[in-house]
Amino acid sequence: MRVGDALLRALLRGALVVVPRDERSRWGEEWRADLRDLRARGMTLGEGLRWVWGVATTAAFMGLEEVMMDGWTREIRHAVRGLLRQPGFTAVAVITLGLGIGANSAIFSVVNGVVLEPLPYPDSDEIVTVSTAFPTLGFETFWVSPPEFLELQERTRSLEVVGGYRGSQTSIGGGERPERVQGAVATAEIFQALGVDARLGRTIGPDDDVPGAEPVAVLSDDLWRRTFGGDPGVVGRGIDVDGVRTTVIGVMPPGFDLNDEGIEIWQPLGLDRAQPGGRGSHYLNLVGRLAEGVSVVGARRELTDLVAGWQEATPGAGHVPNPETHPMSMEPLHDQVVGPVKAALYVLLGAVGFVLLIACANVANLLLARAEARQKEVAVRVAMGAGRGRLLRQFLTEGAVLGAVGGVVGLGLAWVGLEALRALGPGELPRLQEVDLDGTVLAFTAGIAVFTGILFGLAPARYLTGGVMAGTLRDGGQRSTAGGSRVRLRSLLVVSEVALALILTLGSGLLIRSFSELTAVDPGFEPEGLLTFQLFLPNAAYPEAADAPGFHERLQERLAALPGVTGVASMAGLPPQRDLNANDTEFEGLEQREEGPAHNVDYYQTVHGPYLETMGIEVVAGRDFSGADRADTRPVALVNETLARVFYGDSRSAMGRLIRPCCGGDDWFEIVGIVEDVKQGGLDAPAGTELYVIAEQTAQVFGFAPRAMNVVLRTSGSPESLVPDVRRAVAELDPALPLAGVRTMDEVLAGARSRPRFLTTLLGVFATVALVLAAVGTYGVMSYAVAQRAREMGIRMALGAEAGTVRGLVLRRGLTVAVVGLVVGLMGAWWLTGLMESMLFGVAARDPVTFSAVPLLLLAVAVAASWIPAHRATRVNPVEVLRED
Amino acid sequence: MTVRLTHATSLILRALASGLRHGFEVMEVSGLPSGTVYPALRRLERAGYLTSVWEDEARAHGEGRPRRRIYRLTATGDALADRAAERLADAGRFLASDPGLRPRGEGGG
């Protein structure tokens, strides 16, 4: 019974806390008396608990009623008035918060749209991609060959459907001007796997996808609107695709794409299932949909088993998938699309999180300073009987109002920032068109704003504790020399600001270093003054193998005659970002050894005209191709230094050796020259092995010359100004030929560096913001510390202290705070920059240069931020300070 | 401030009109929970139907217990208590009758 009474009384006391102050004692006393009487009349503990619960809800309603009646609206008006009275403070706080919240909302929008949102297909988490690998050749992700695709299709039970496709550049006529677009040839299953139907007409069906079927095409919504004016009548009409009359059978819904490739026209692959082609010819991307109830893990397990038994299931076939040299792997389509940028986006999200934390620390500092300035007022109000709850509520309201206004400003900034991101990075981020400020982002922003608001509201609340209050009244407010604990708290905030800013600036510094390394990479040719564009010669108009070299010869004659052009050539692959060829190649006199290099060449480069000279590629040994190398002369080849080194040991030994490129011919090509390496697989990757042949000779030997060639012109003036002349020259030869990708080579190189530049720019912006905010924070705290100690400084000056001594005193203090922050930041960065390893090029994650230069930079900023307050300290007038007492 | 004459409020008014004076007595007699009685008492008092005072401290001390709050109806409170009585009587008649034969009662108030 005793224990029950004590429990009930304790609960009752707890409930009383929320009763408004002016009614608390009355109801407290009444309830205690009632409880006692009820217990005396035999109320059980259970009933007692119910009774207390009723009392507690009553109390809660009383508290709430008061708040609703006279609380928040007045409080908010009060807070707004107070904030408007100090426009400088308010503007700084709101802008600081707006920056933090805006940057977070913008980057979170991108992360949300790109990484978190599912892909825009029904049940998109069931869609997977399948690829192969040749680990012994160093290819971790490789395409699938048609026989492998068909066998997988037949054997898998985990995939409900699996289809294959490959990207292709496609010329479309019939519109106003011939156009070159990204297309794909795909099997009918691709559309089933993606689960998306045409918005008009139909998608590719099994009957379209057989050899010899009527040529048909499905258009993207964008292409349909752009080239065919959004005319629904286009379905069923014939258009000119790569010179072939092709019937449009459907139009896909807006935004439909695959793997972010920007595919605008879909055509059937038309695989001959009876004779699917060579096992070694890997060119398909596979996309499948998991069968009902099968997980990715389960499907992967099945794939592993299939690979292990592939040879057994395919007797007699060579070159089949196997676990050691040719495994297959499966990953969700989402990972494939998003994977390359995920890490970078999370780094950015972390970075803006830091910016927000720094912004919060700064605003908390501002509010603390404000609360301190009003400390005496607050202490007096408490002493006069103002409820602590009321004051706490006032602080919270001020913080919330700031947070809300900051949130609105931040939302505006986020919108602007997002537009900028869209403009800056169309090629850098997948799915960028799907990114938007949607409900999730709004909720995220509102969450941040409320959170920060509450955080600041609570910052000054510590001044409400009794001890501080009494001290304040005693020592007469802000002229006190005993504000030590307050300075400590604020110094702590600055320490964390400096630490966070250091981490950000270090990360940004590493990226800048790595970007400059990337810019300094020698692509292997001279990009200045080069103009390039792509031409595709359709089969229909140029049926013979020799037609293409013939066309390029005529074109080069015309282009070379243009004023300002000093050289013209054509090449099949445009450096520095080509897809890998990885063609099997025979080397005369070289045994394929188990441990030796596989007889396979990374890049074939078919050229026409004075290629090396035009591009500015050096011949290291031997000779260049010459006009004397014709279709009917002995086939010759050039190789790069890497190929010579890998297969022959050095350049000299490679000279004169015979080599047989893949696919069809019996003739050996003699290596007549060695050229310097050209970056083909990206500026940040090793050059790889490369083999050069001339188009006329491949046409002769293989009966094949590449139809898509990149023309390159070296100009003495500005390359851009030549574009109209070039277009005219091409049109004079064949008005139906579209020019694609007309760019200067500098632009091509910039494109190859655009993703790192995107990341570097953004992180640089955030680091700068962080640095400025940290400087503002340091300045604020040092100013405050000086104001606190003005009296002490005055006395020192009056007693004859040198200005330098006083200034040193303040500076030392500022530096101490900064150094502590730097040490903490360095420890954090040491760990965090390790996460950036994969984004860096040519610089270590703990690069000593960056790790020593950046802290010095921050130290300099801290000195600068402390200098003004230090200088002010020497200007304290002792007479005035002492008179104020 | 107006007070809605709910069934619970009516019961509380009748309890006070019949001479009960404390919150806990009202609760005991009416069987209403504390979460209903205390807010109702507060509303009625704020609207001027009740006044309340502390009982004599010396007397409570003499009996070795905390002093109690005594509630008393005001003149307007008496009038309201009469209306409450009518309302309760209506309800009683309604409950006693055969529900199938009567249209739904107004309930008064």
Tab-separated table of C-alpha atoms in Angstrom, chain A residues 20 23 25-27 29-38 41 50-55 57-58 61-62 65 69, chain B residues 1 22-25 27-28 34-36 38-39 41-43 45-46 52 54 57 63-69 71:
chain	number	residue	atom	x	y	z
A	20	PRO	CA	0.466	25.932	-16.578
A	23	GLU	CA	-2.751	26.816	-11.955
A	25	SER	CA	-0.187	24.667	-7.175
A	26	ARG	CA	-3.956	24.784	-6.960
A	27	TRP	CA	-4.555	21.621	-8.962
A	29	GLU	CA	-2.975	20.397	-3.932
A	30	GLU	CA	-6.491	19.425	-4.914
A	31	TRP	CA	-5.380	16.282	-6.709
A	32	ARG	CA	-3.168	15.230	-3.835
A	33	ALA	CA	-6.077	15.610	-1.424
A	34	ASP	CA	-8.426	13.741	-3.746
A	35	LEU	CA	-5.954	10.962	-4.279
A	36	ARG	CA	-5.563	10.577	-0.546
A	37	ASP	CA	-9.316	10.462	0.034
A	38	LEU	CA	-9.892	8.011	-2.790
A	41	ARG	CA	-11.909	4.802	0.572
A	50	ARG	CA	-6.334	4.941	-14.194
A	51	TRP	CA	-7.173	7.961	-12.056
A	52	VAL	CA	-3.647	9.375	-12.453
A	53	TRP	CA	-3.836	8.771	-16.191
A	54	GLY	CA	-7.040	10.840	-16.301
A	55	VAL	CA	-5.382	13.570	-14.287
A	57	THR	CA	-4.448	13.941	-19.708
A	58	THR	CA	-6.310	16.767	-18.004
A	61	PHE	CA	-4.863	19.569	-22.077
A	62	MET	CA	-4.431	22.478	-19.702
A	65	GLU	CA	-4.749	25.008	-24.089
A	69	MET	CA	-4.611	30.330	-26.579
B	1	MET	CA	-17.383	30.873	-22.541
B	22	HIS	CA	-15.425	17.562	-3.672
B	23	GLY	CA	-14.018	16.292	-6.938
B	24	PHE	CA	-13.428	12.804	-5.592
B	25	GLU	CA	-17.025	12.586	-4.299
B	27	MET	CA	-16.203	10.842	-9.246
B	28	GLU	CA	-17.362	8.213	-6.770
B	34	SER	CA	-10.980	11.601	-13.455
B	35	GLY	CA	-10.119	12.553	-17.011
B	36	THR	CA	-13.744	13.625	-17.478
B	38	TYR	CA	-11.578	17.510	-13.614
B	39	PRO	CA	-11.713	19.162	-17.043
B	41	LEU	CA	-15.126	21.161	-13.237
B	42	ARG	CA	-12.532	23.524	-14.631
B	43	ARG	CA	-14.695	24.483	-17.615
B	45	GLU	CA	-15.807	27.168	-13.046
B	46	ARG	CA	-14.252	29.250	-15.824
B	52	SER	CA	-14.419	26.897	-5.500
B	54	TRP	CA	-10.170	25.848	-0.051
B	57	GLU	CA	-6.839	24.832	6.798
B	63	GLU	CA	-8.038	15.762	10.932
B	64	GLY	CA	-4.462	15.159	9.831
B	65	ARG	CA	-5.068	15.403	6.089
B	66	PRO	CA	-4.444	17.935	3.307
B	67	ARG	CA	-7.140	20.547	2.851
B	68	ARG	CA	-9.746	19.893	0.168
B	69	ARG	CA	-11.151	22.079	-2.563
B	71	TYR	CA	-17.030	23.387	-5.134
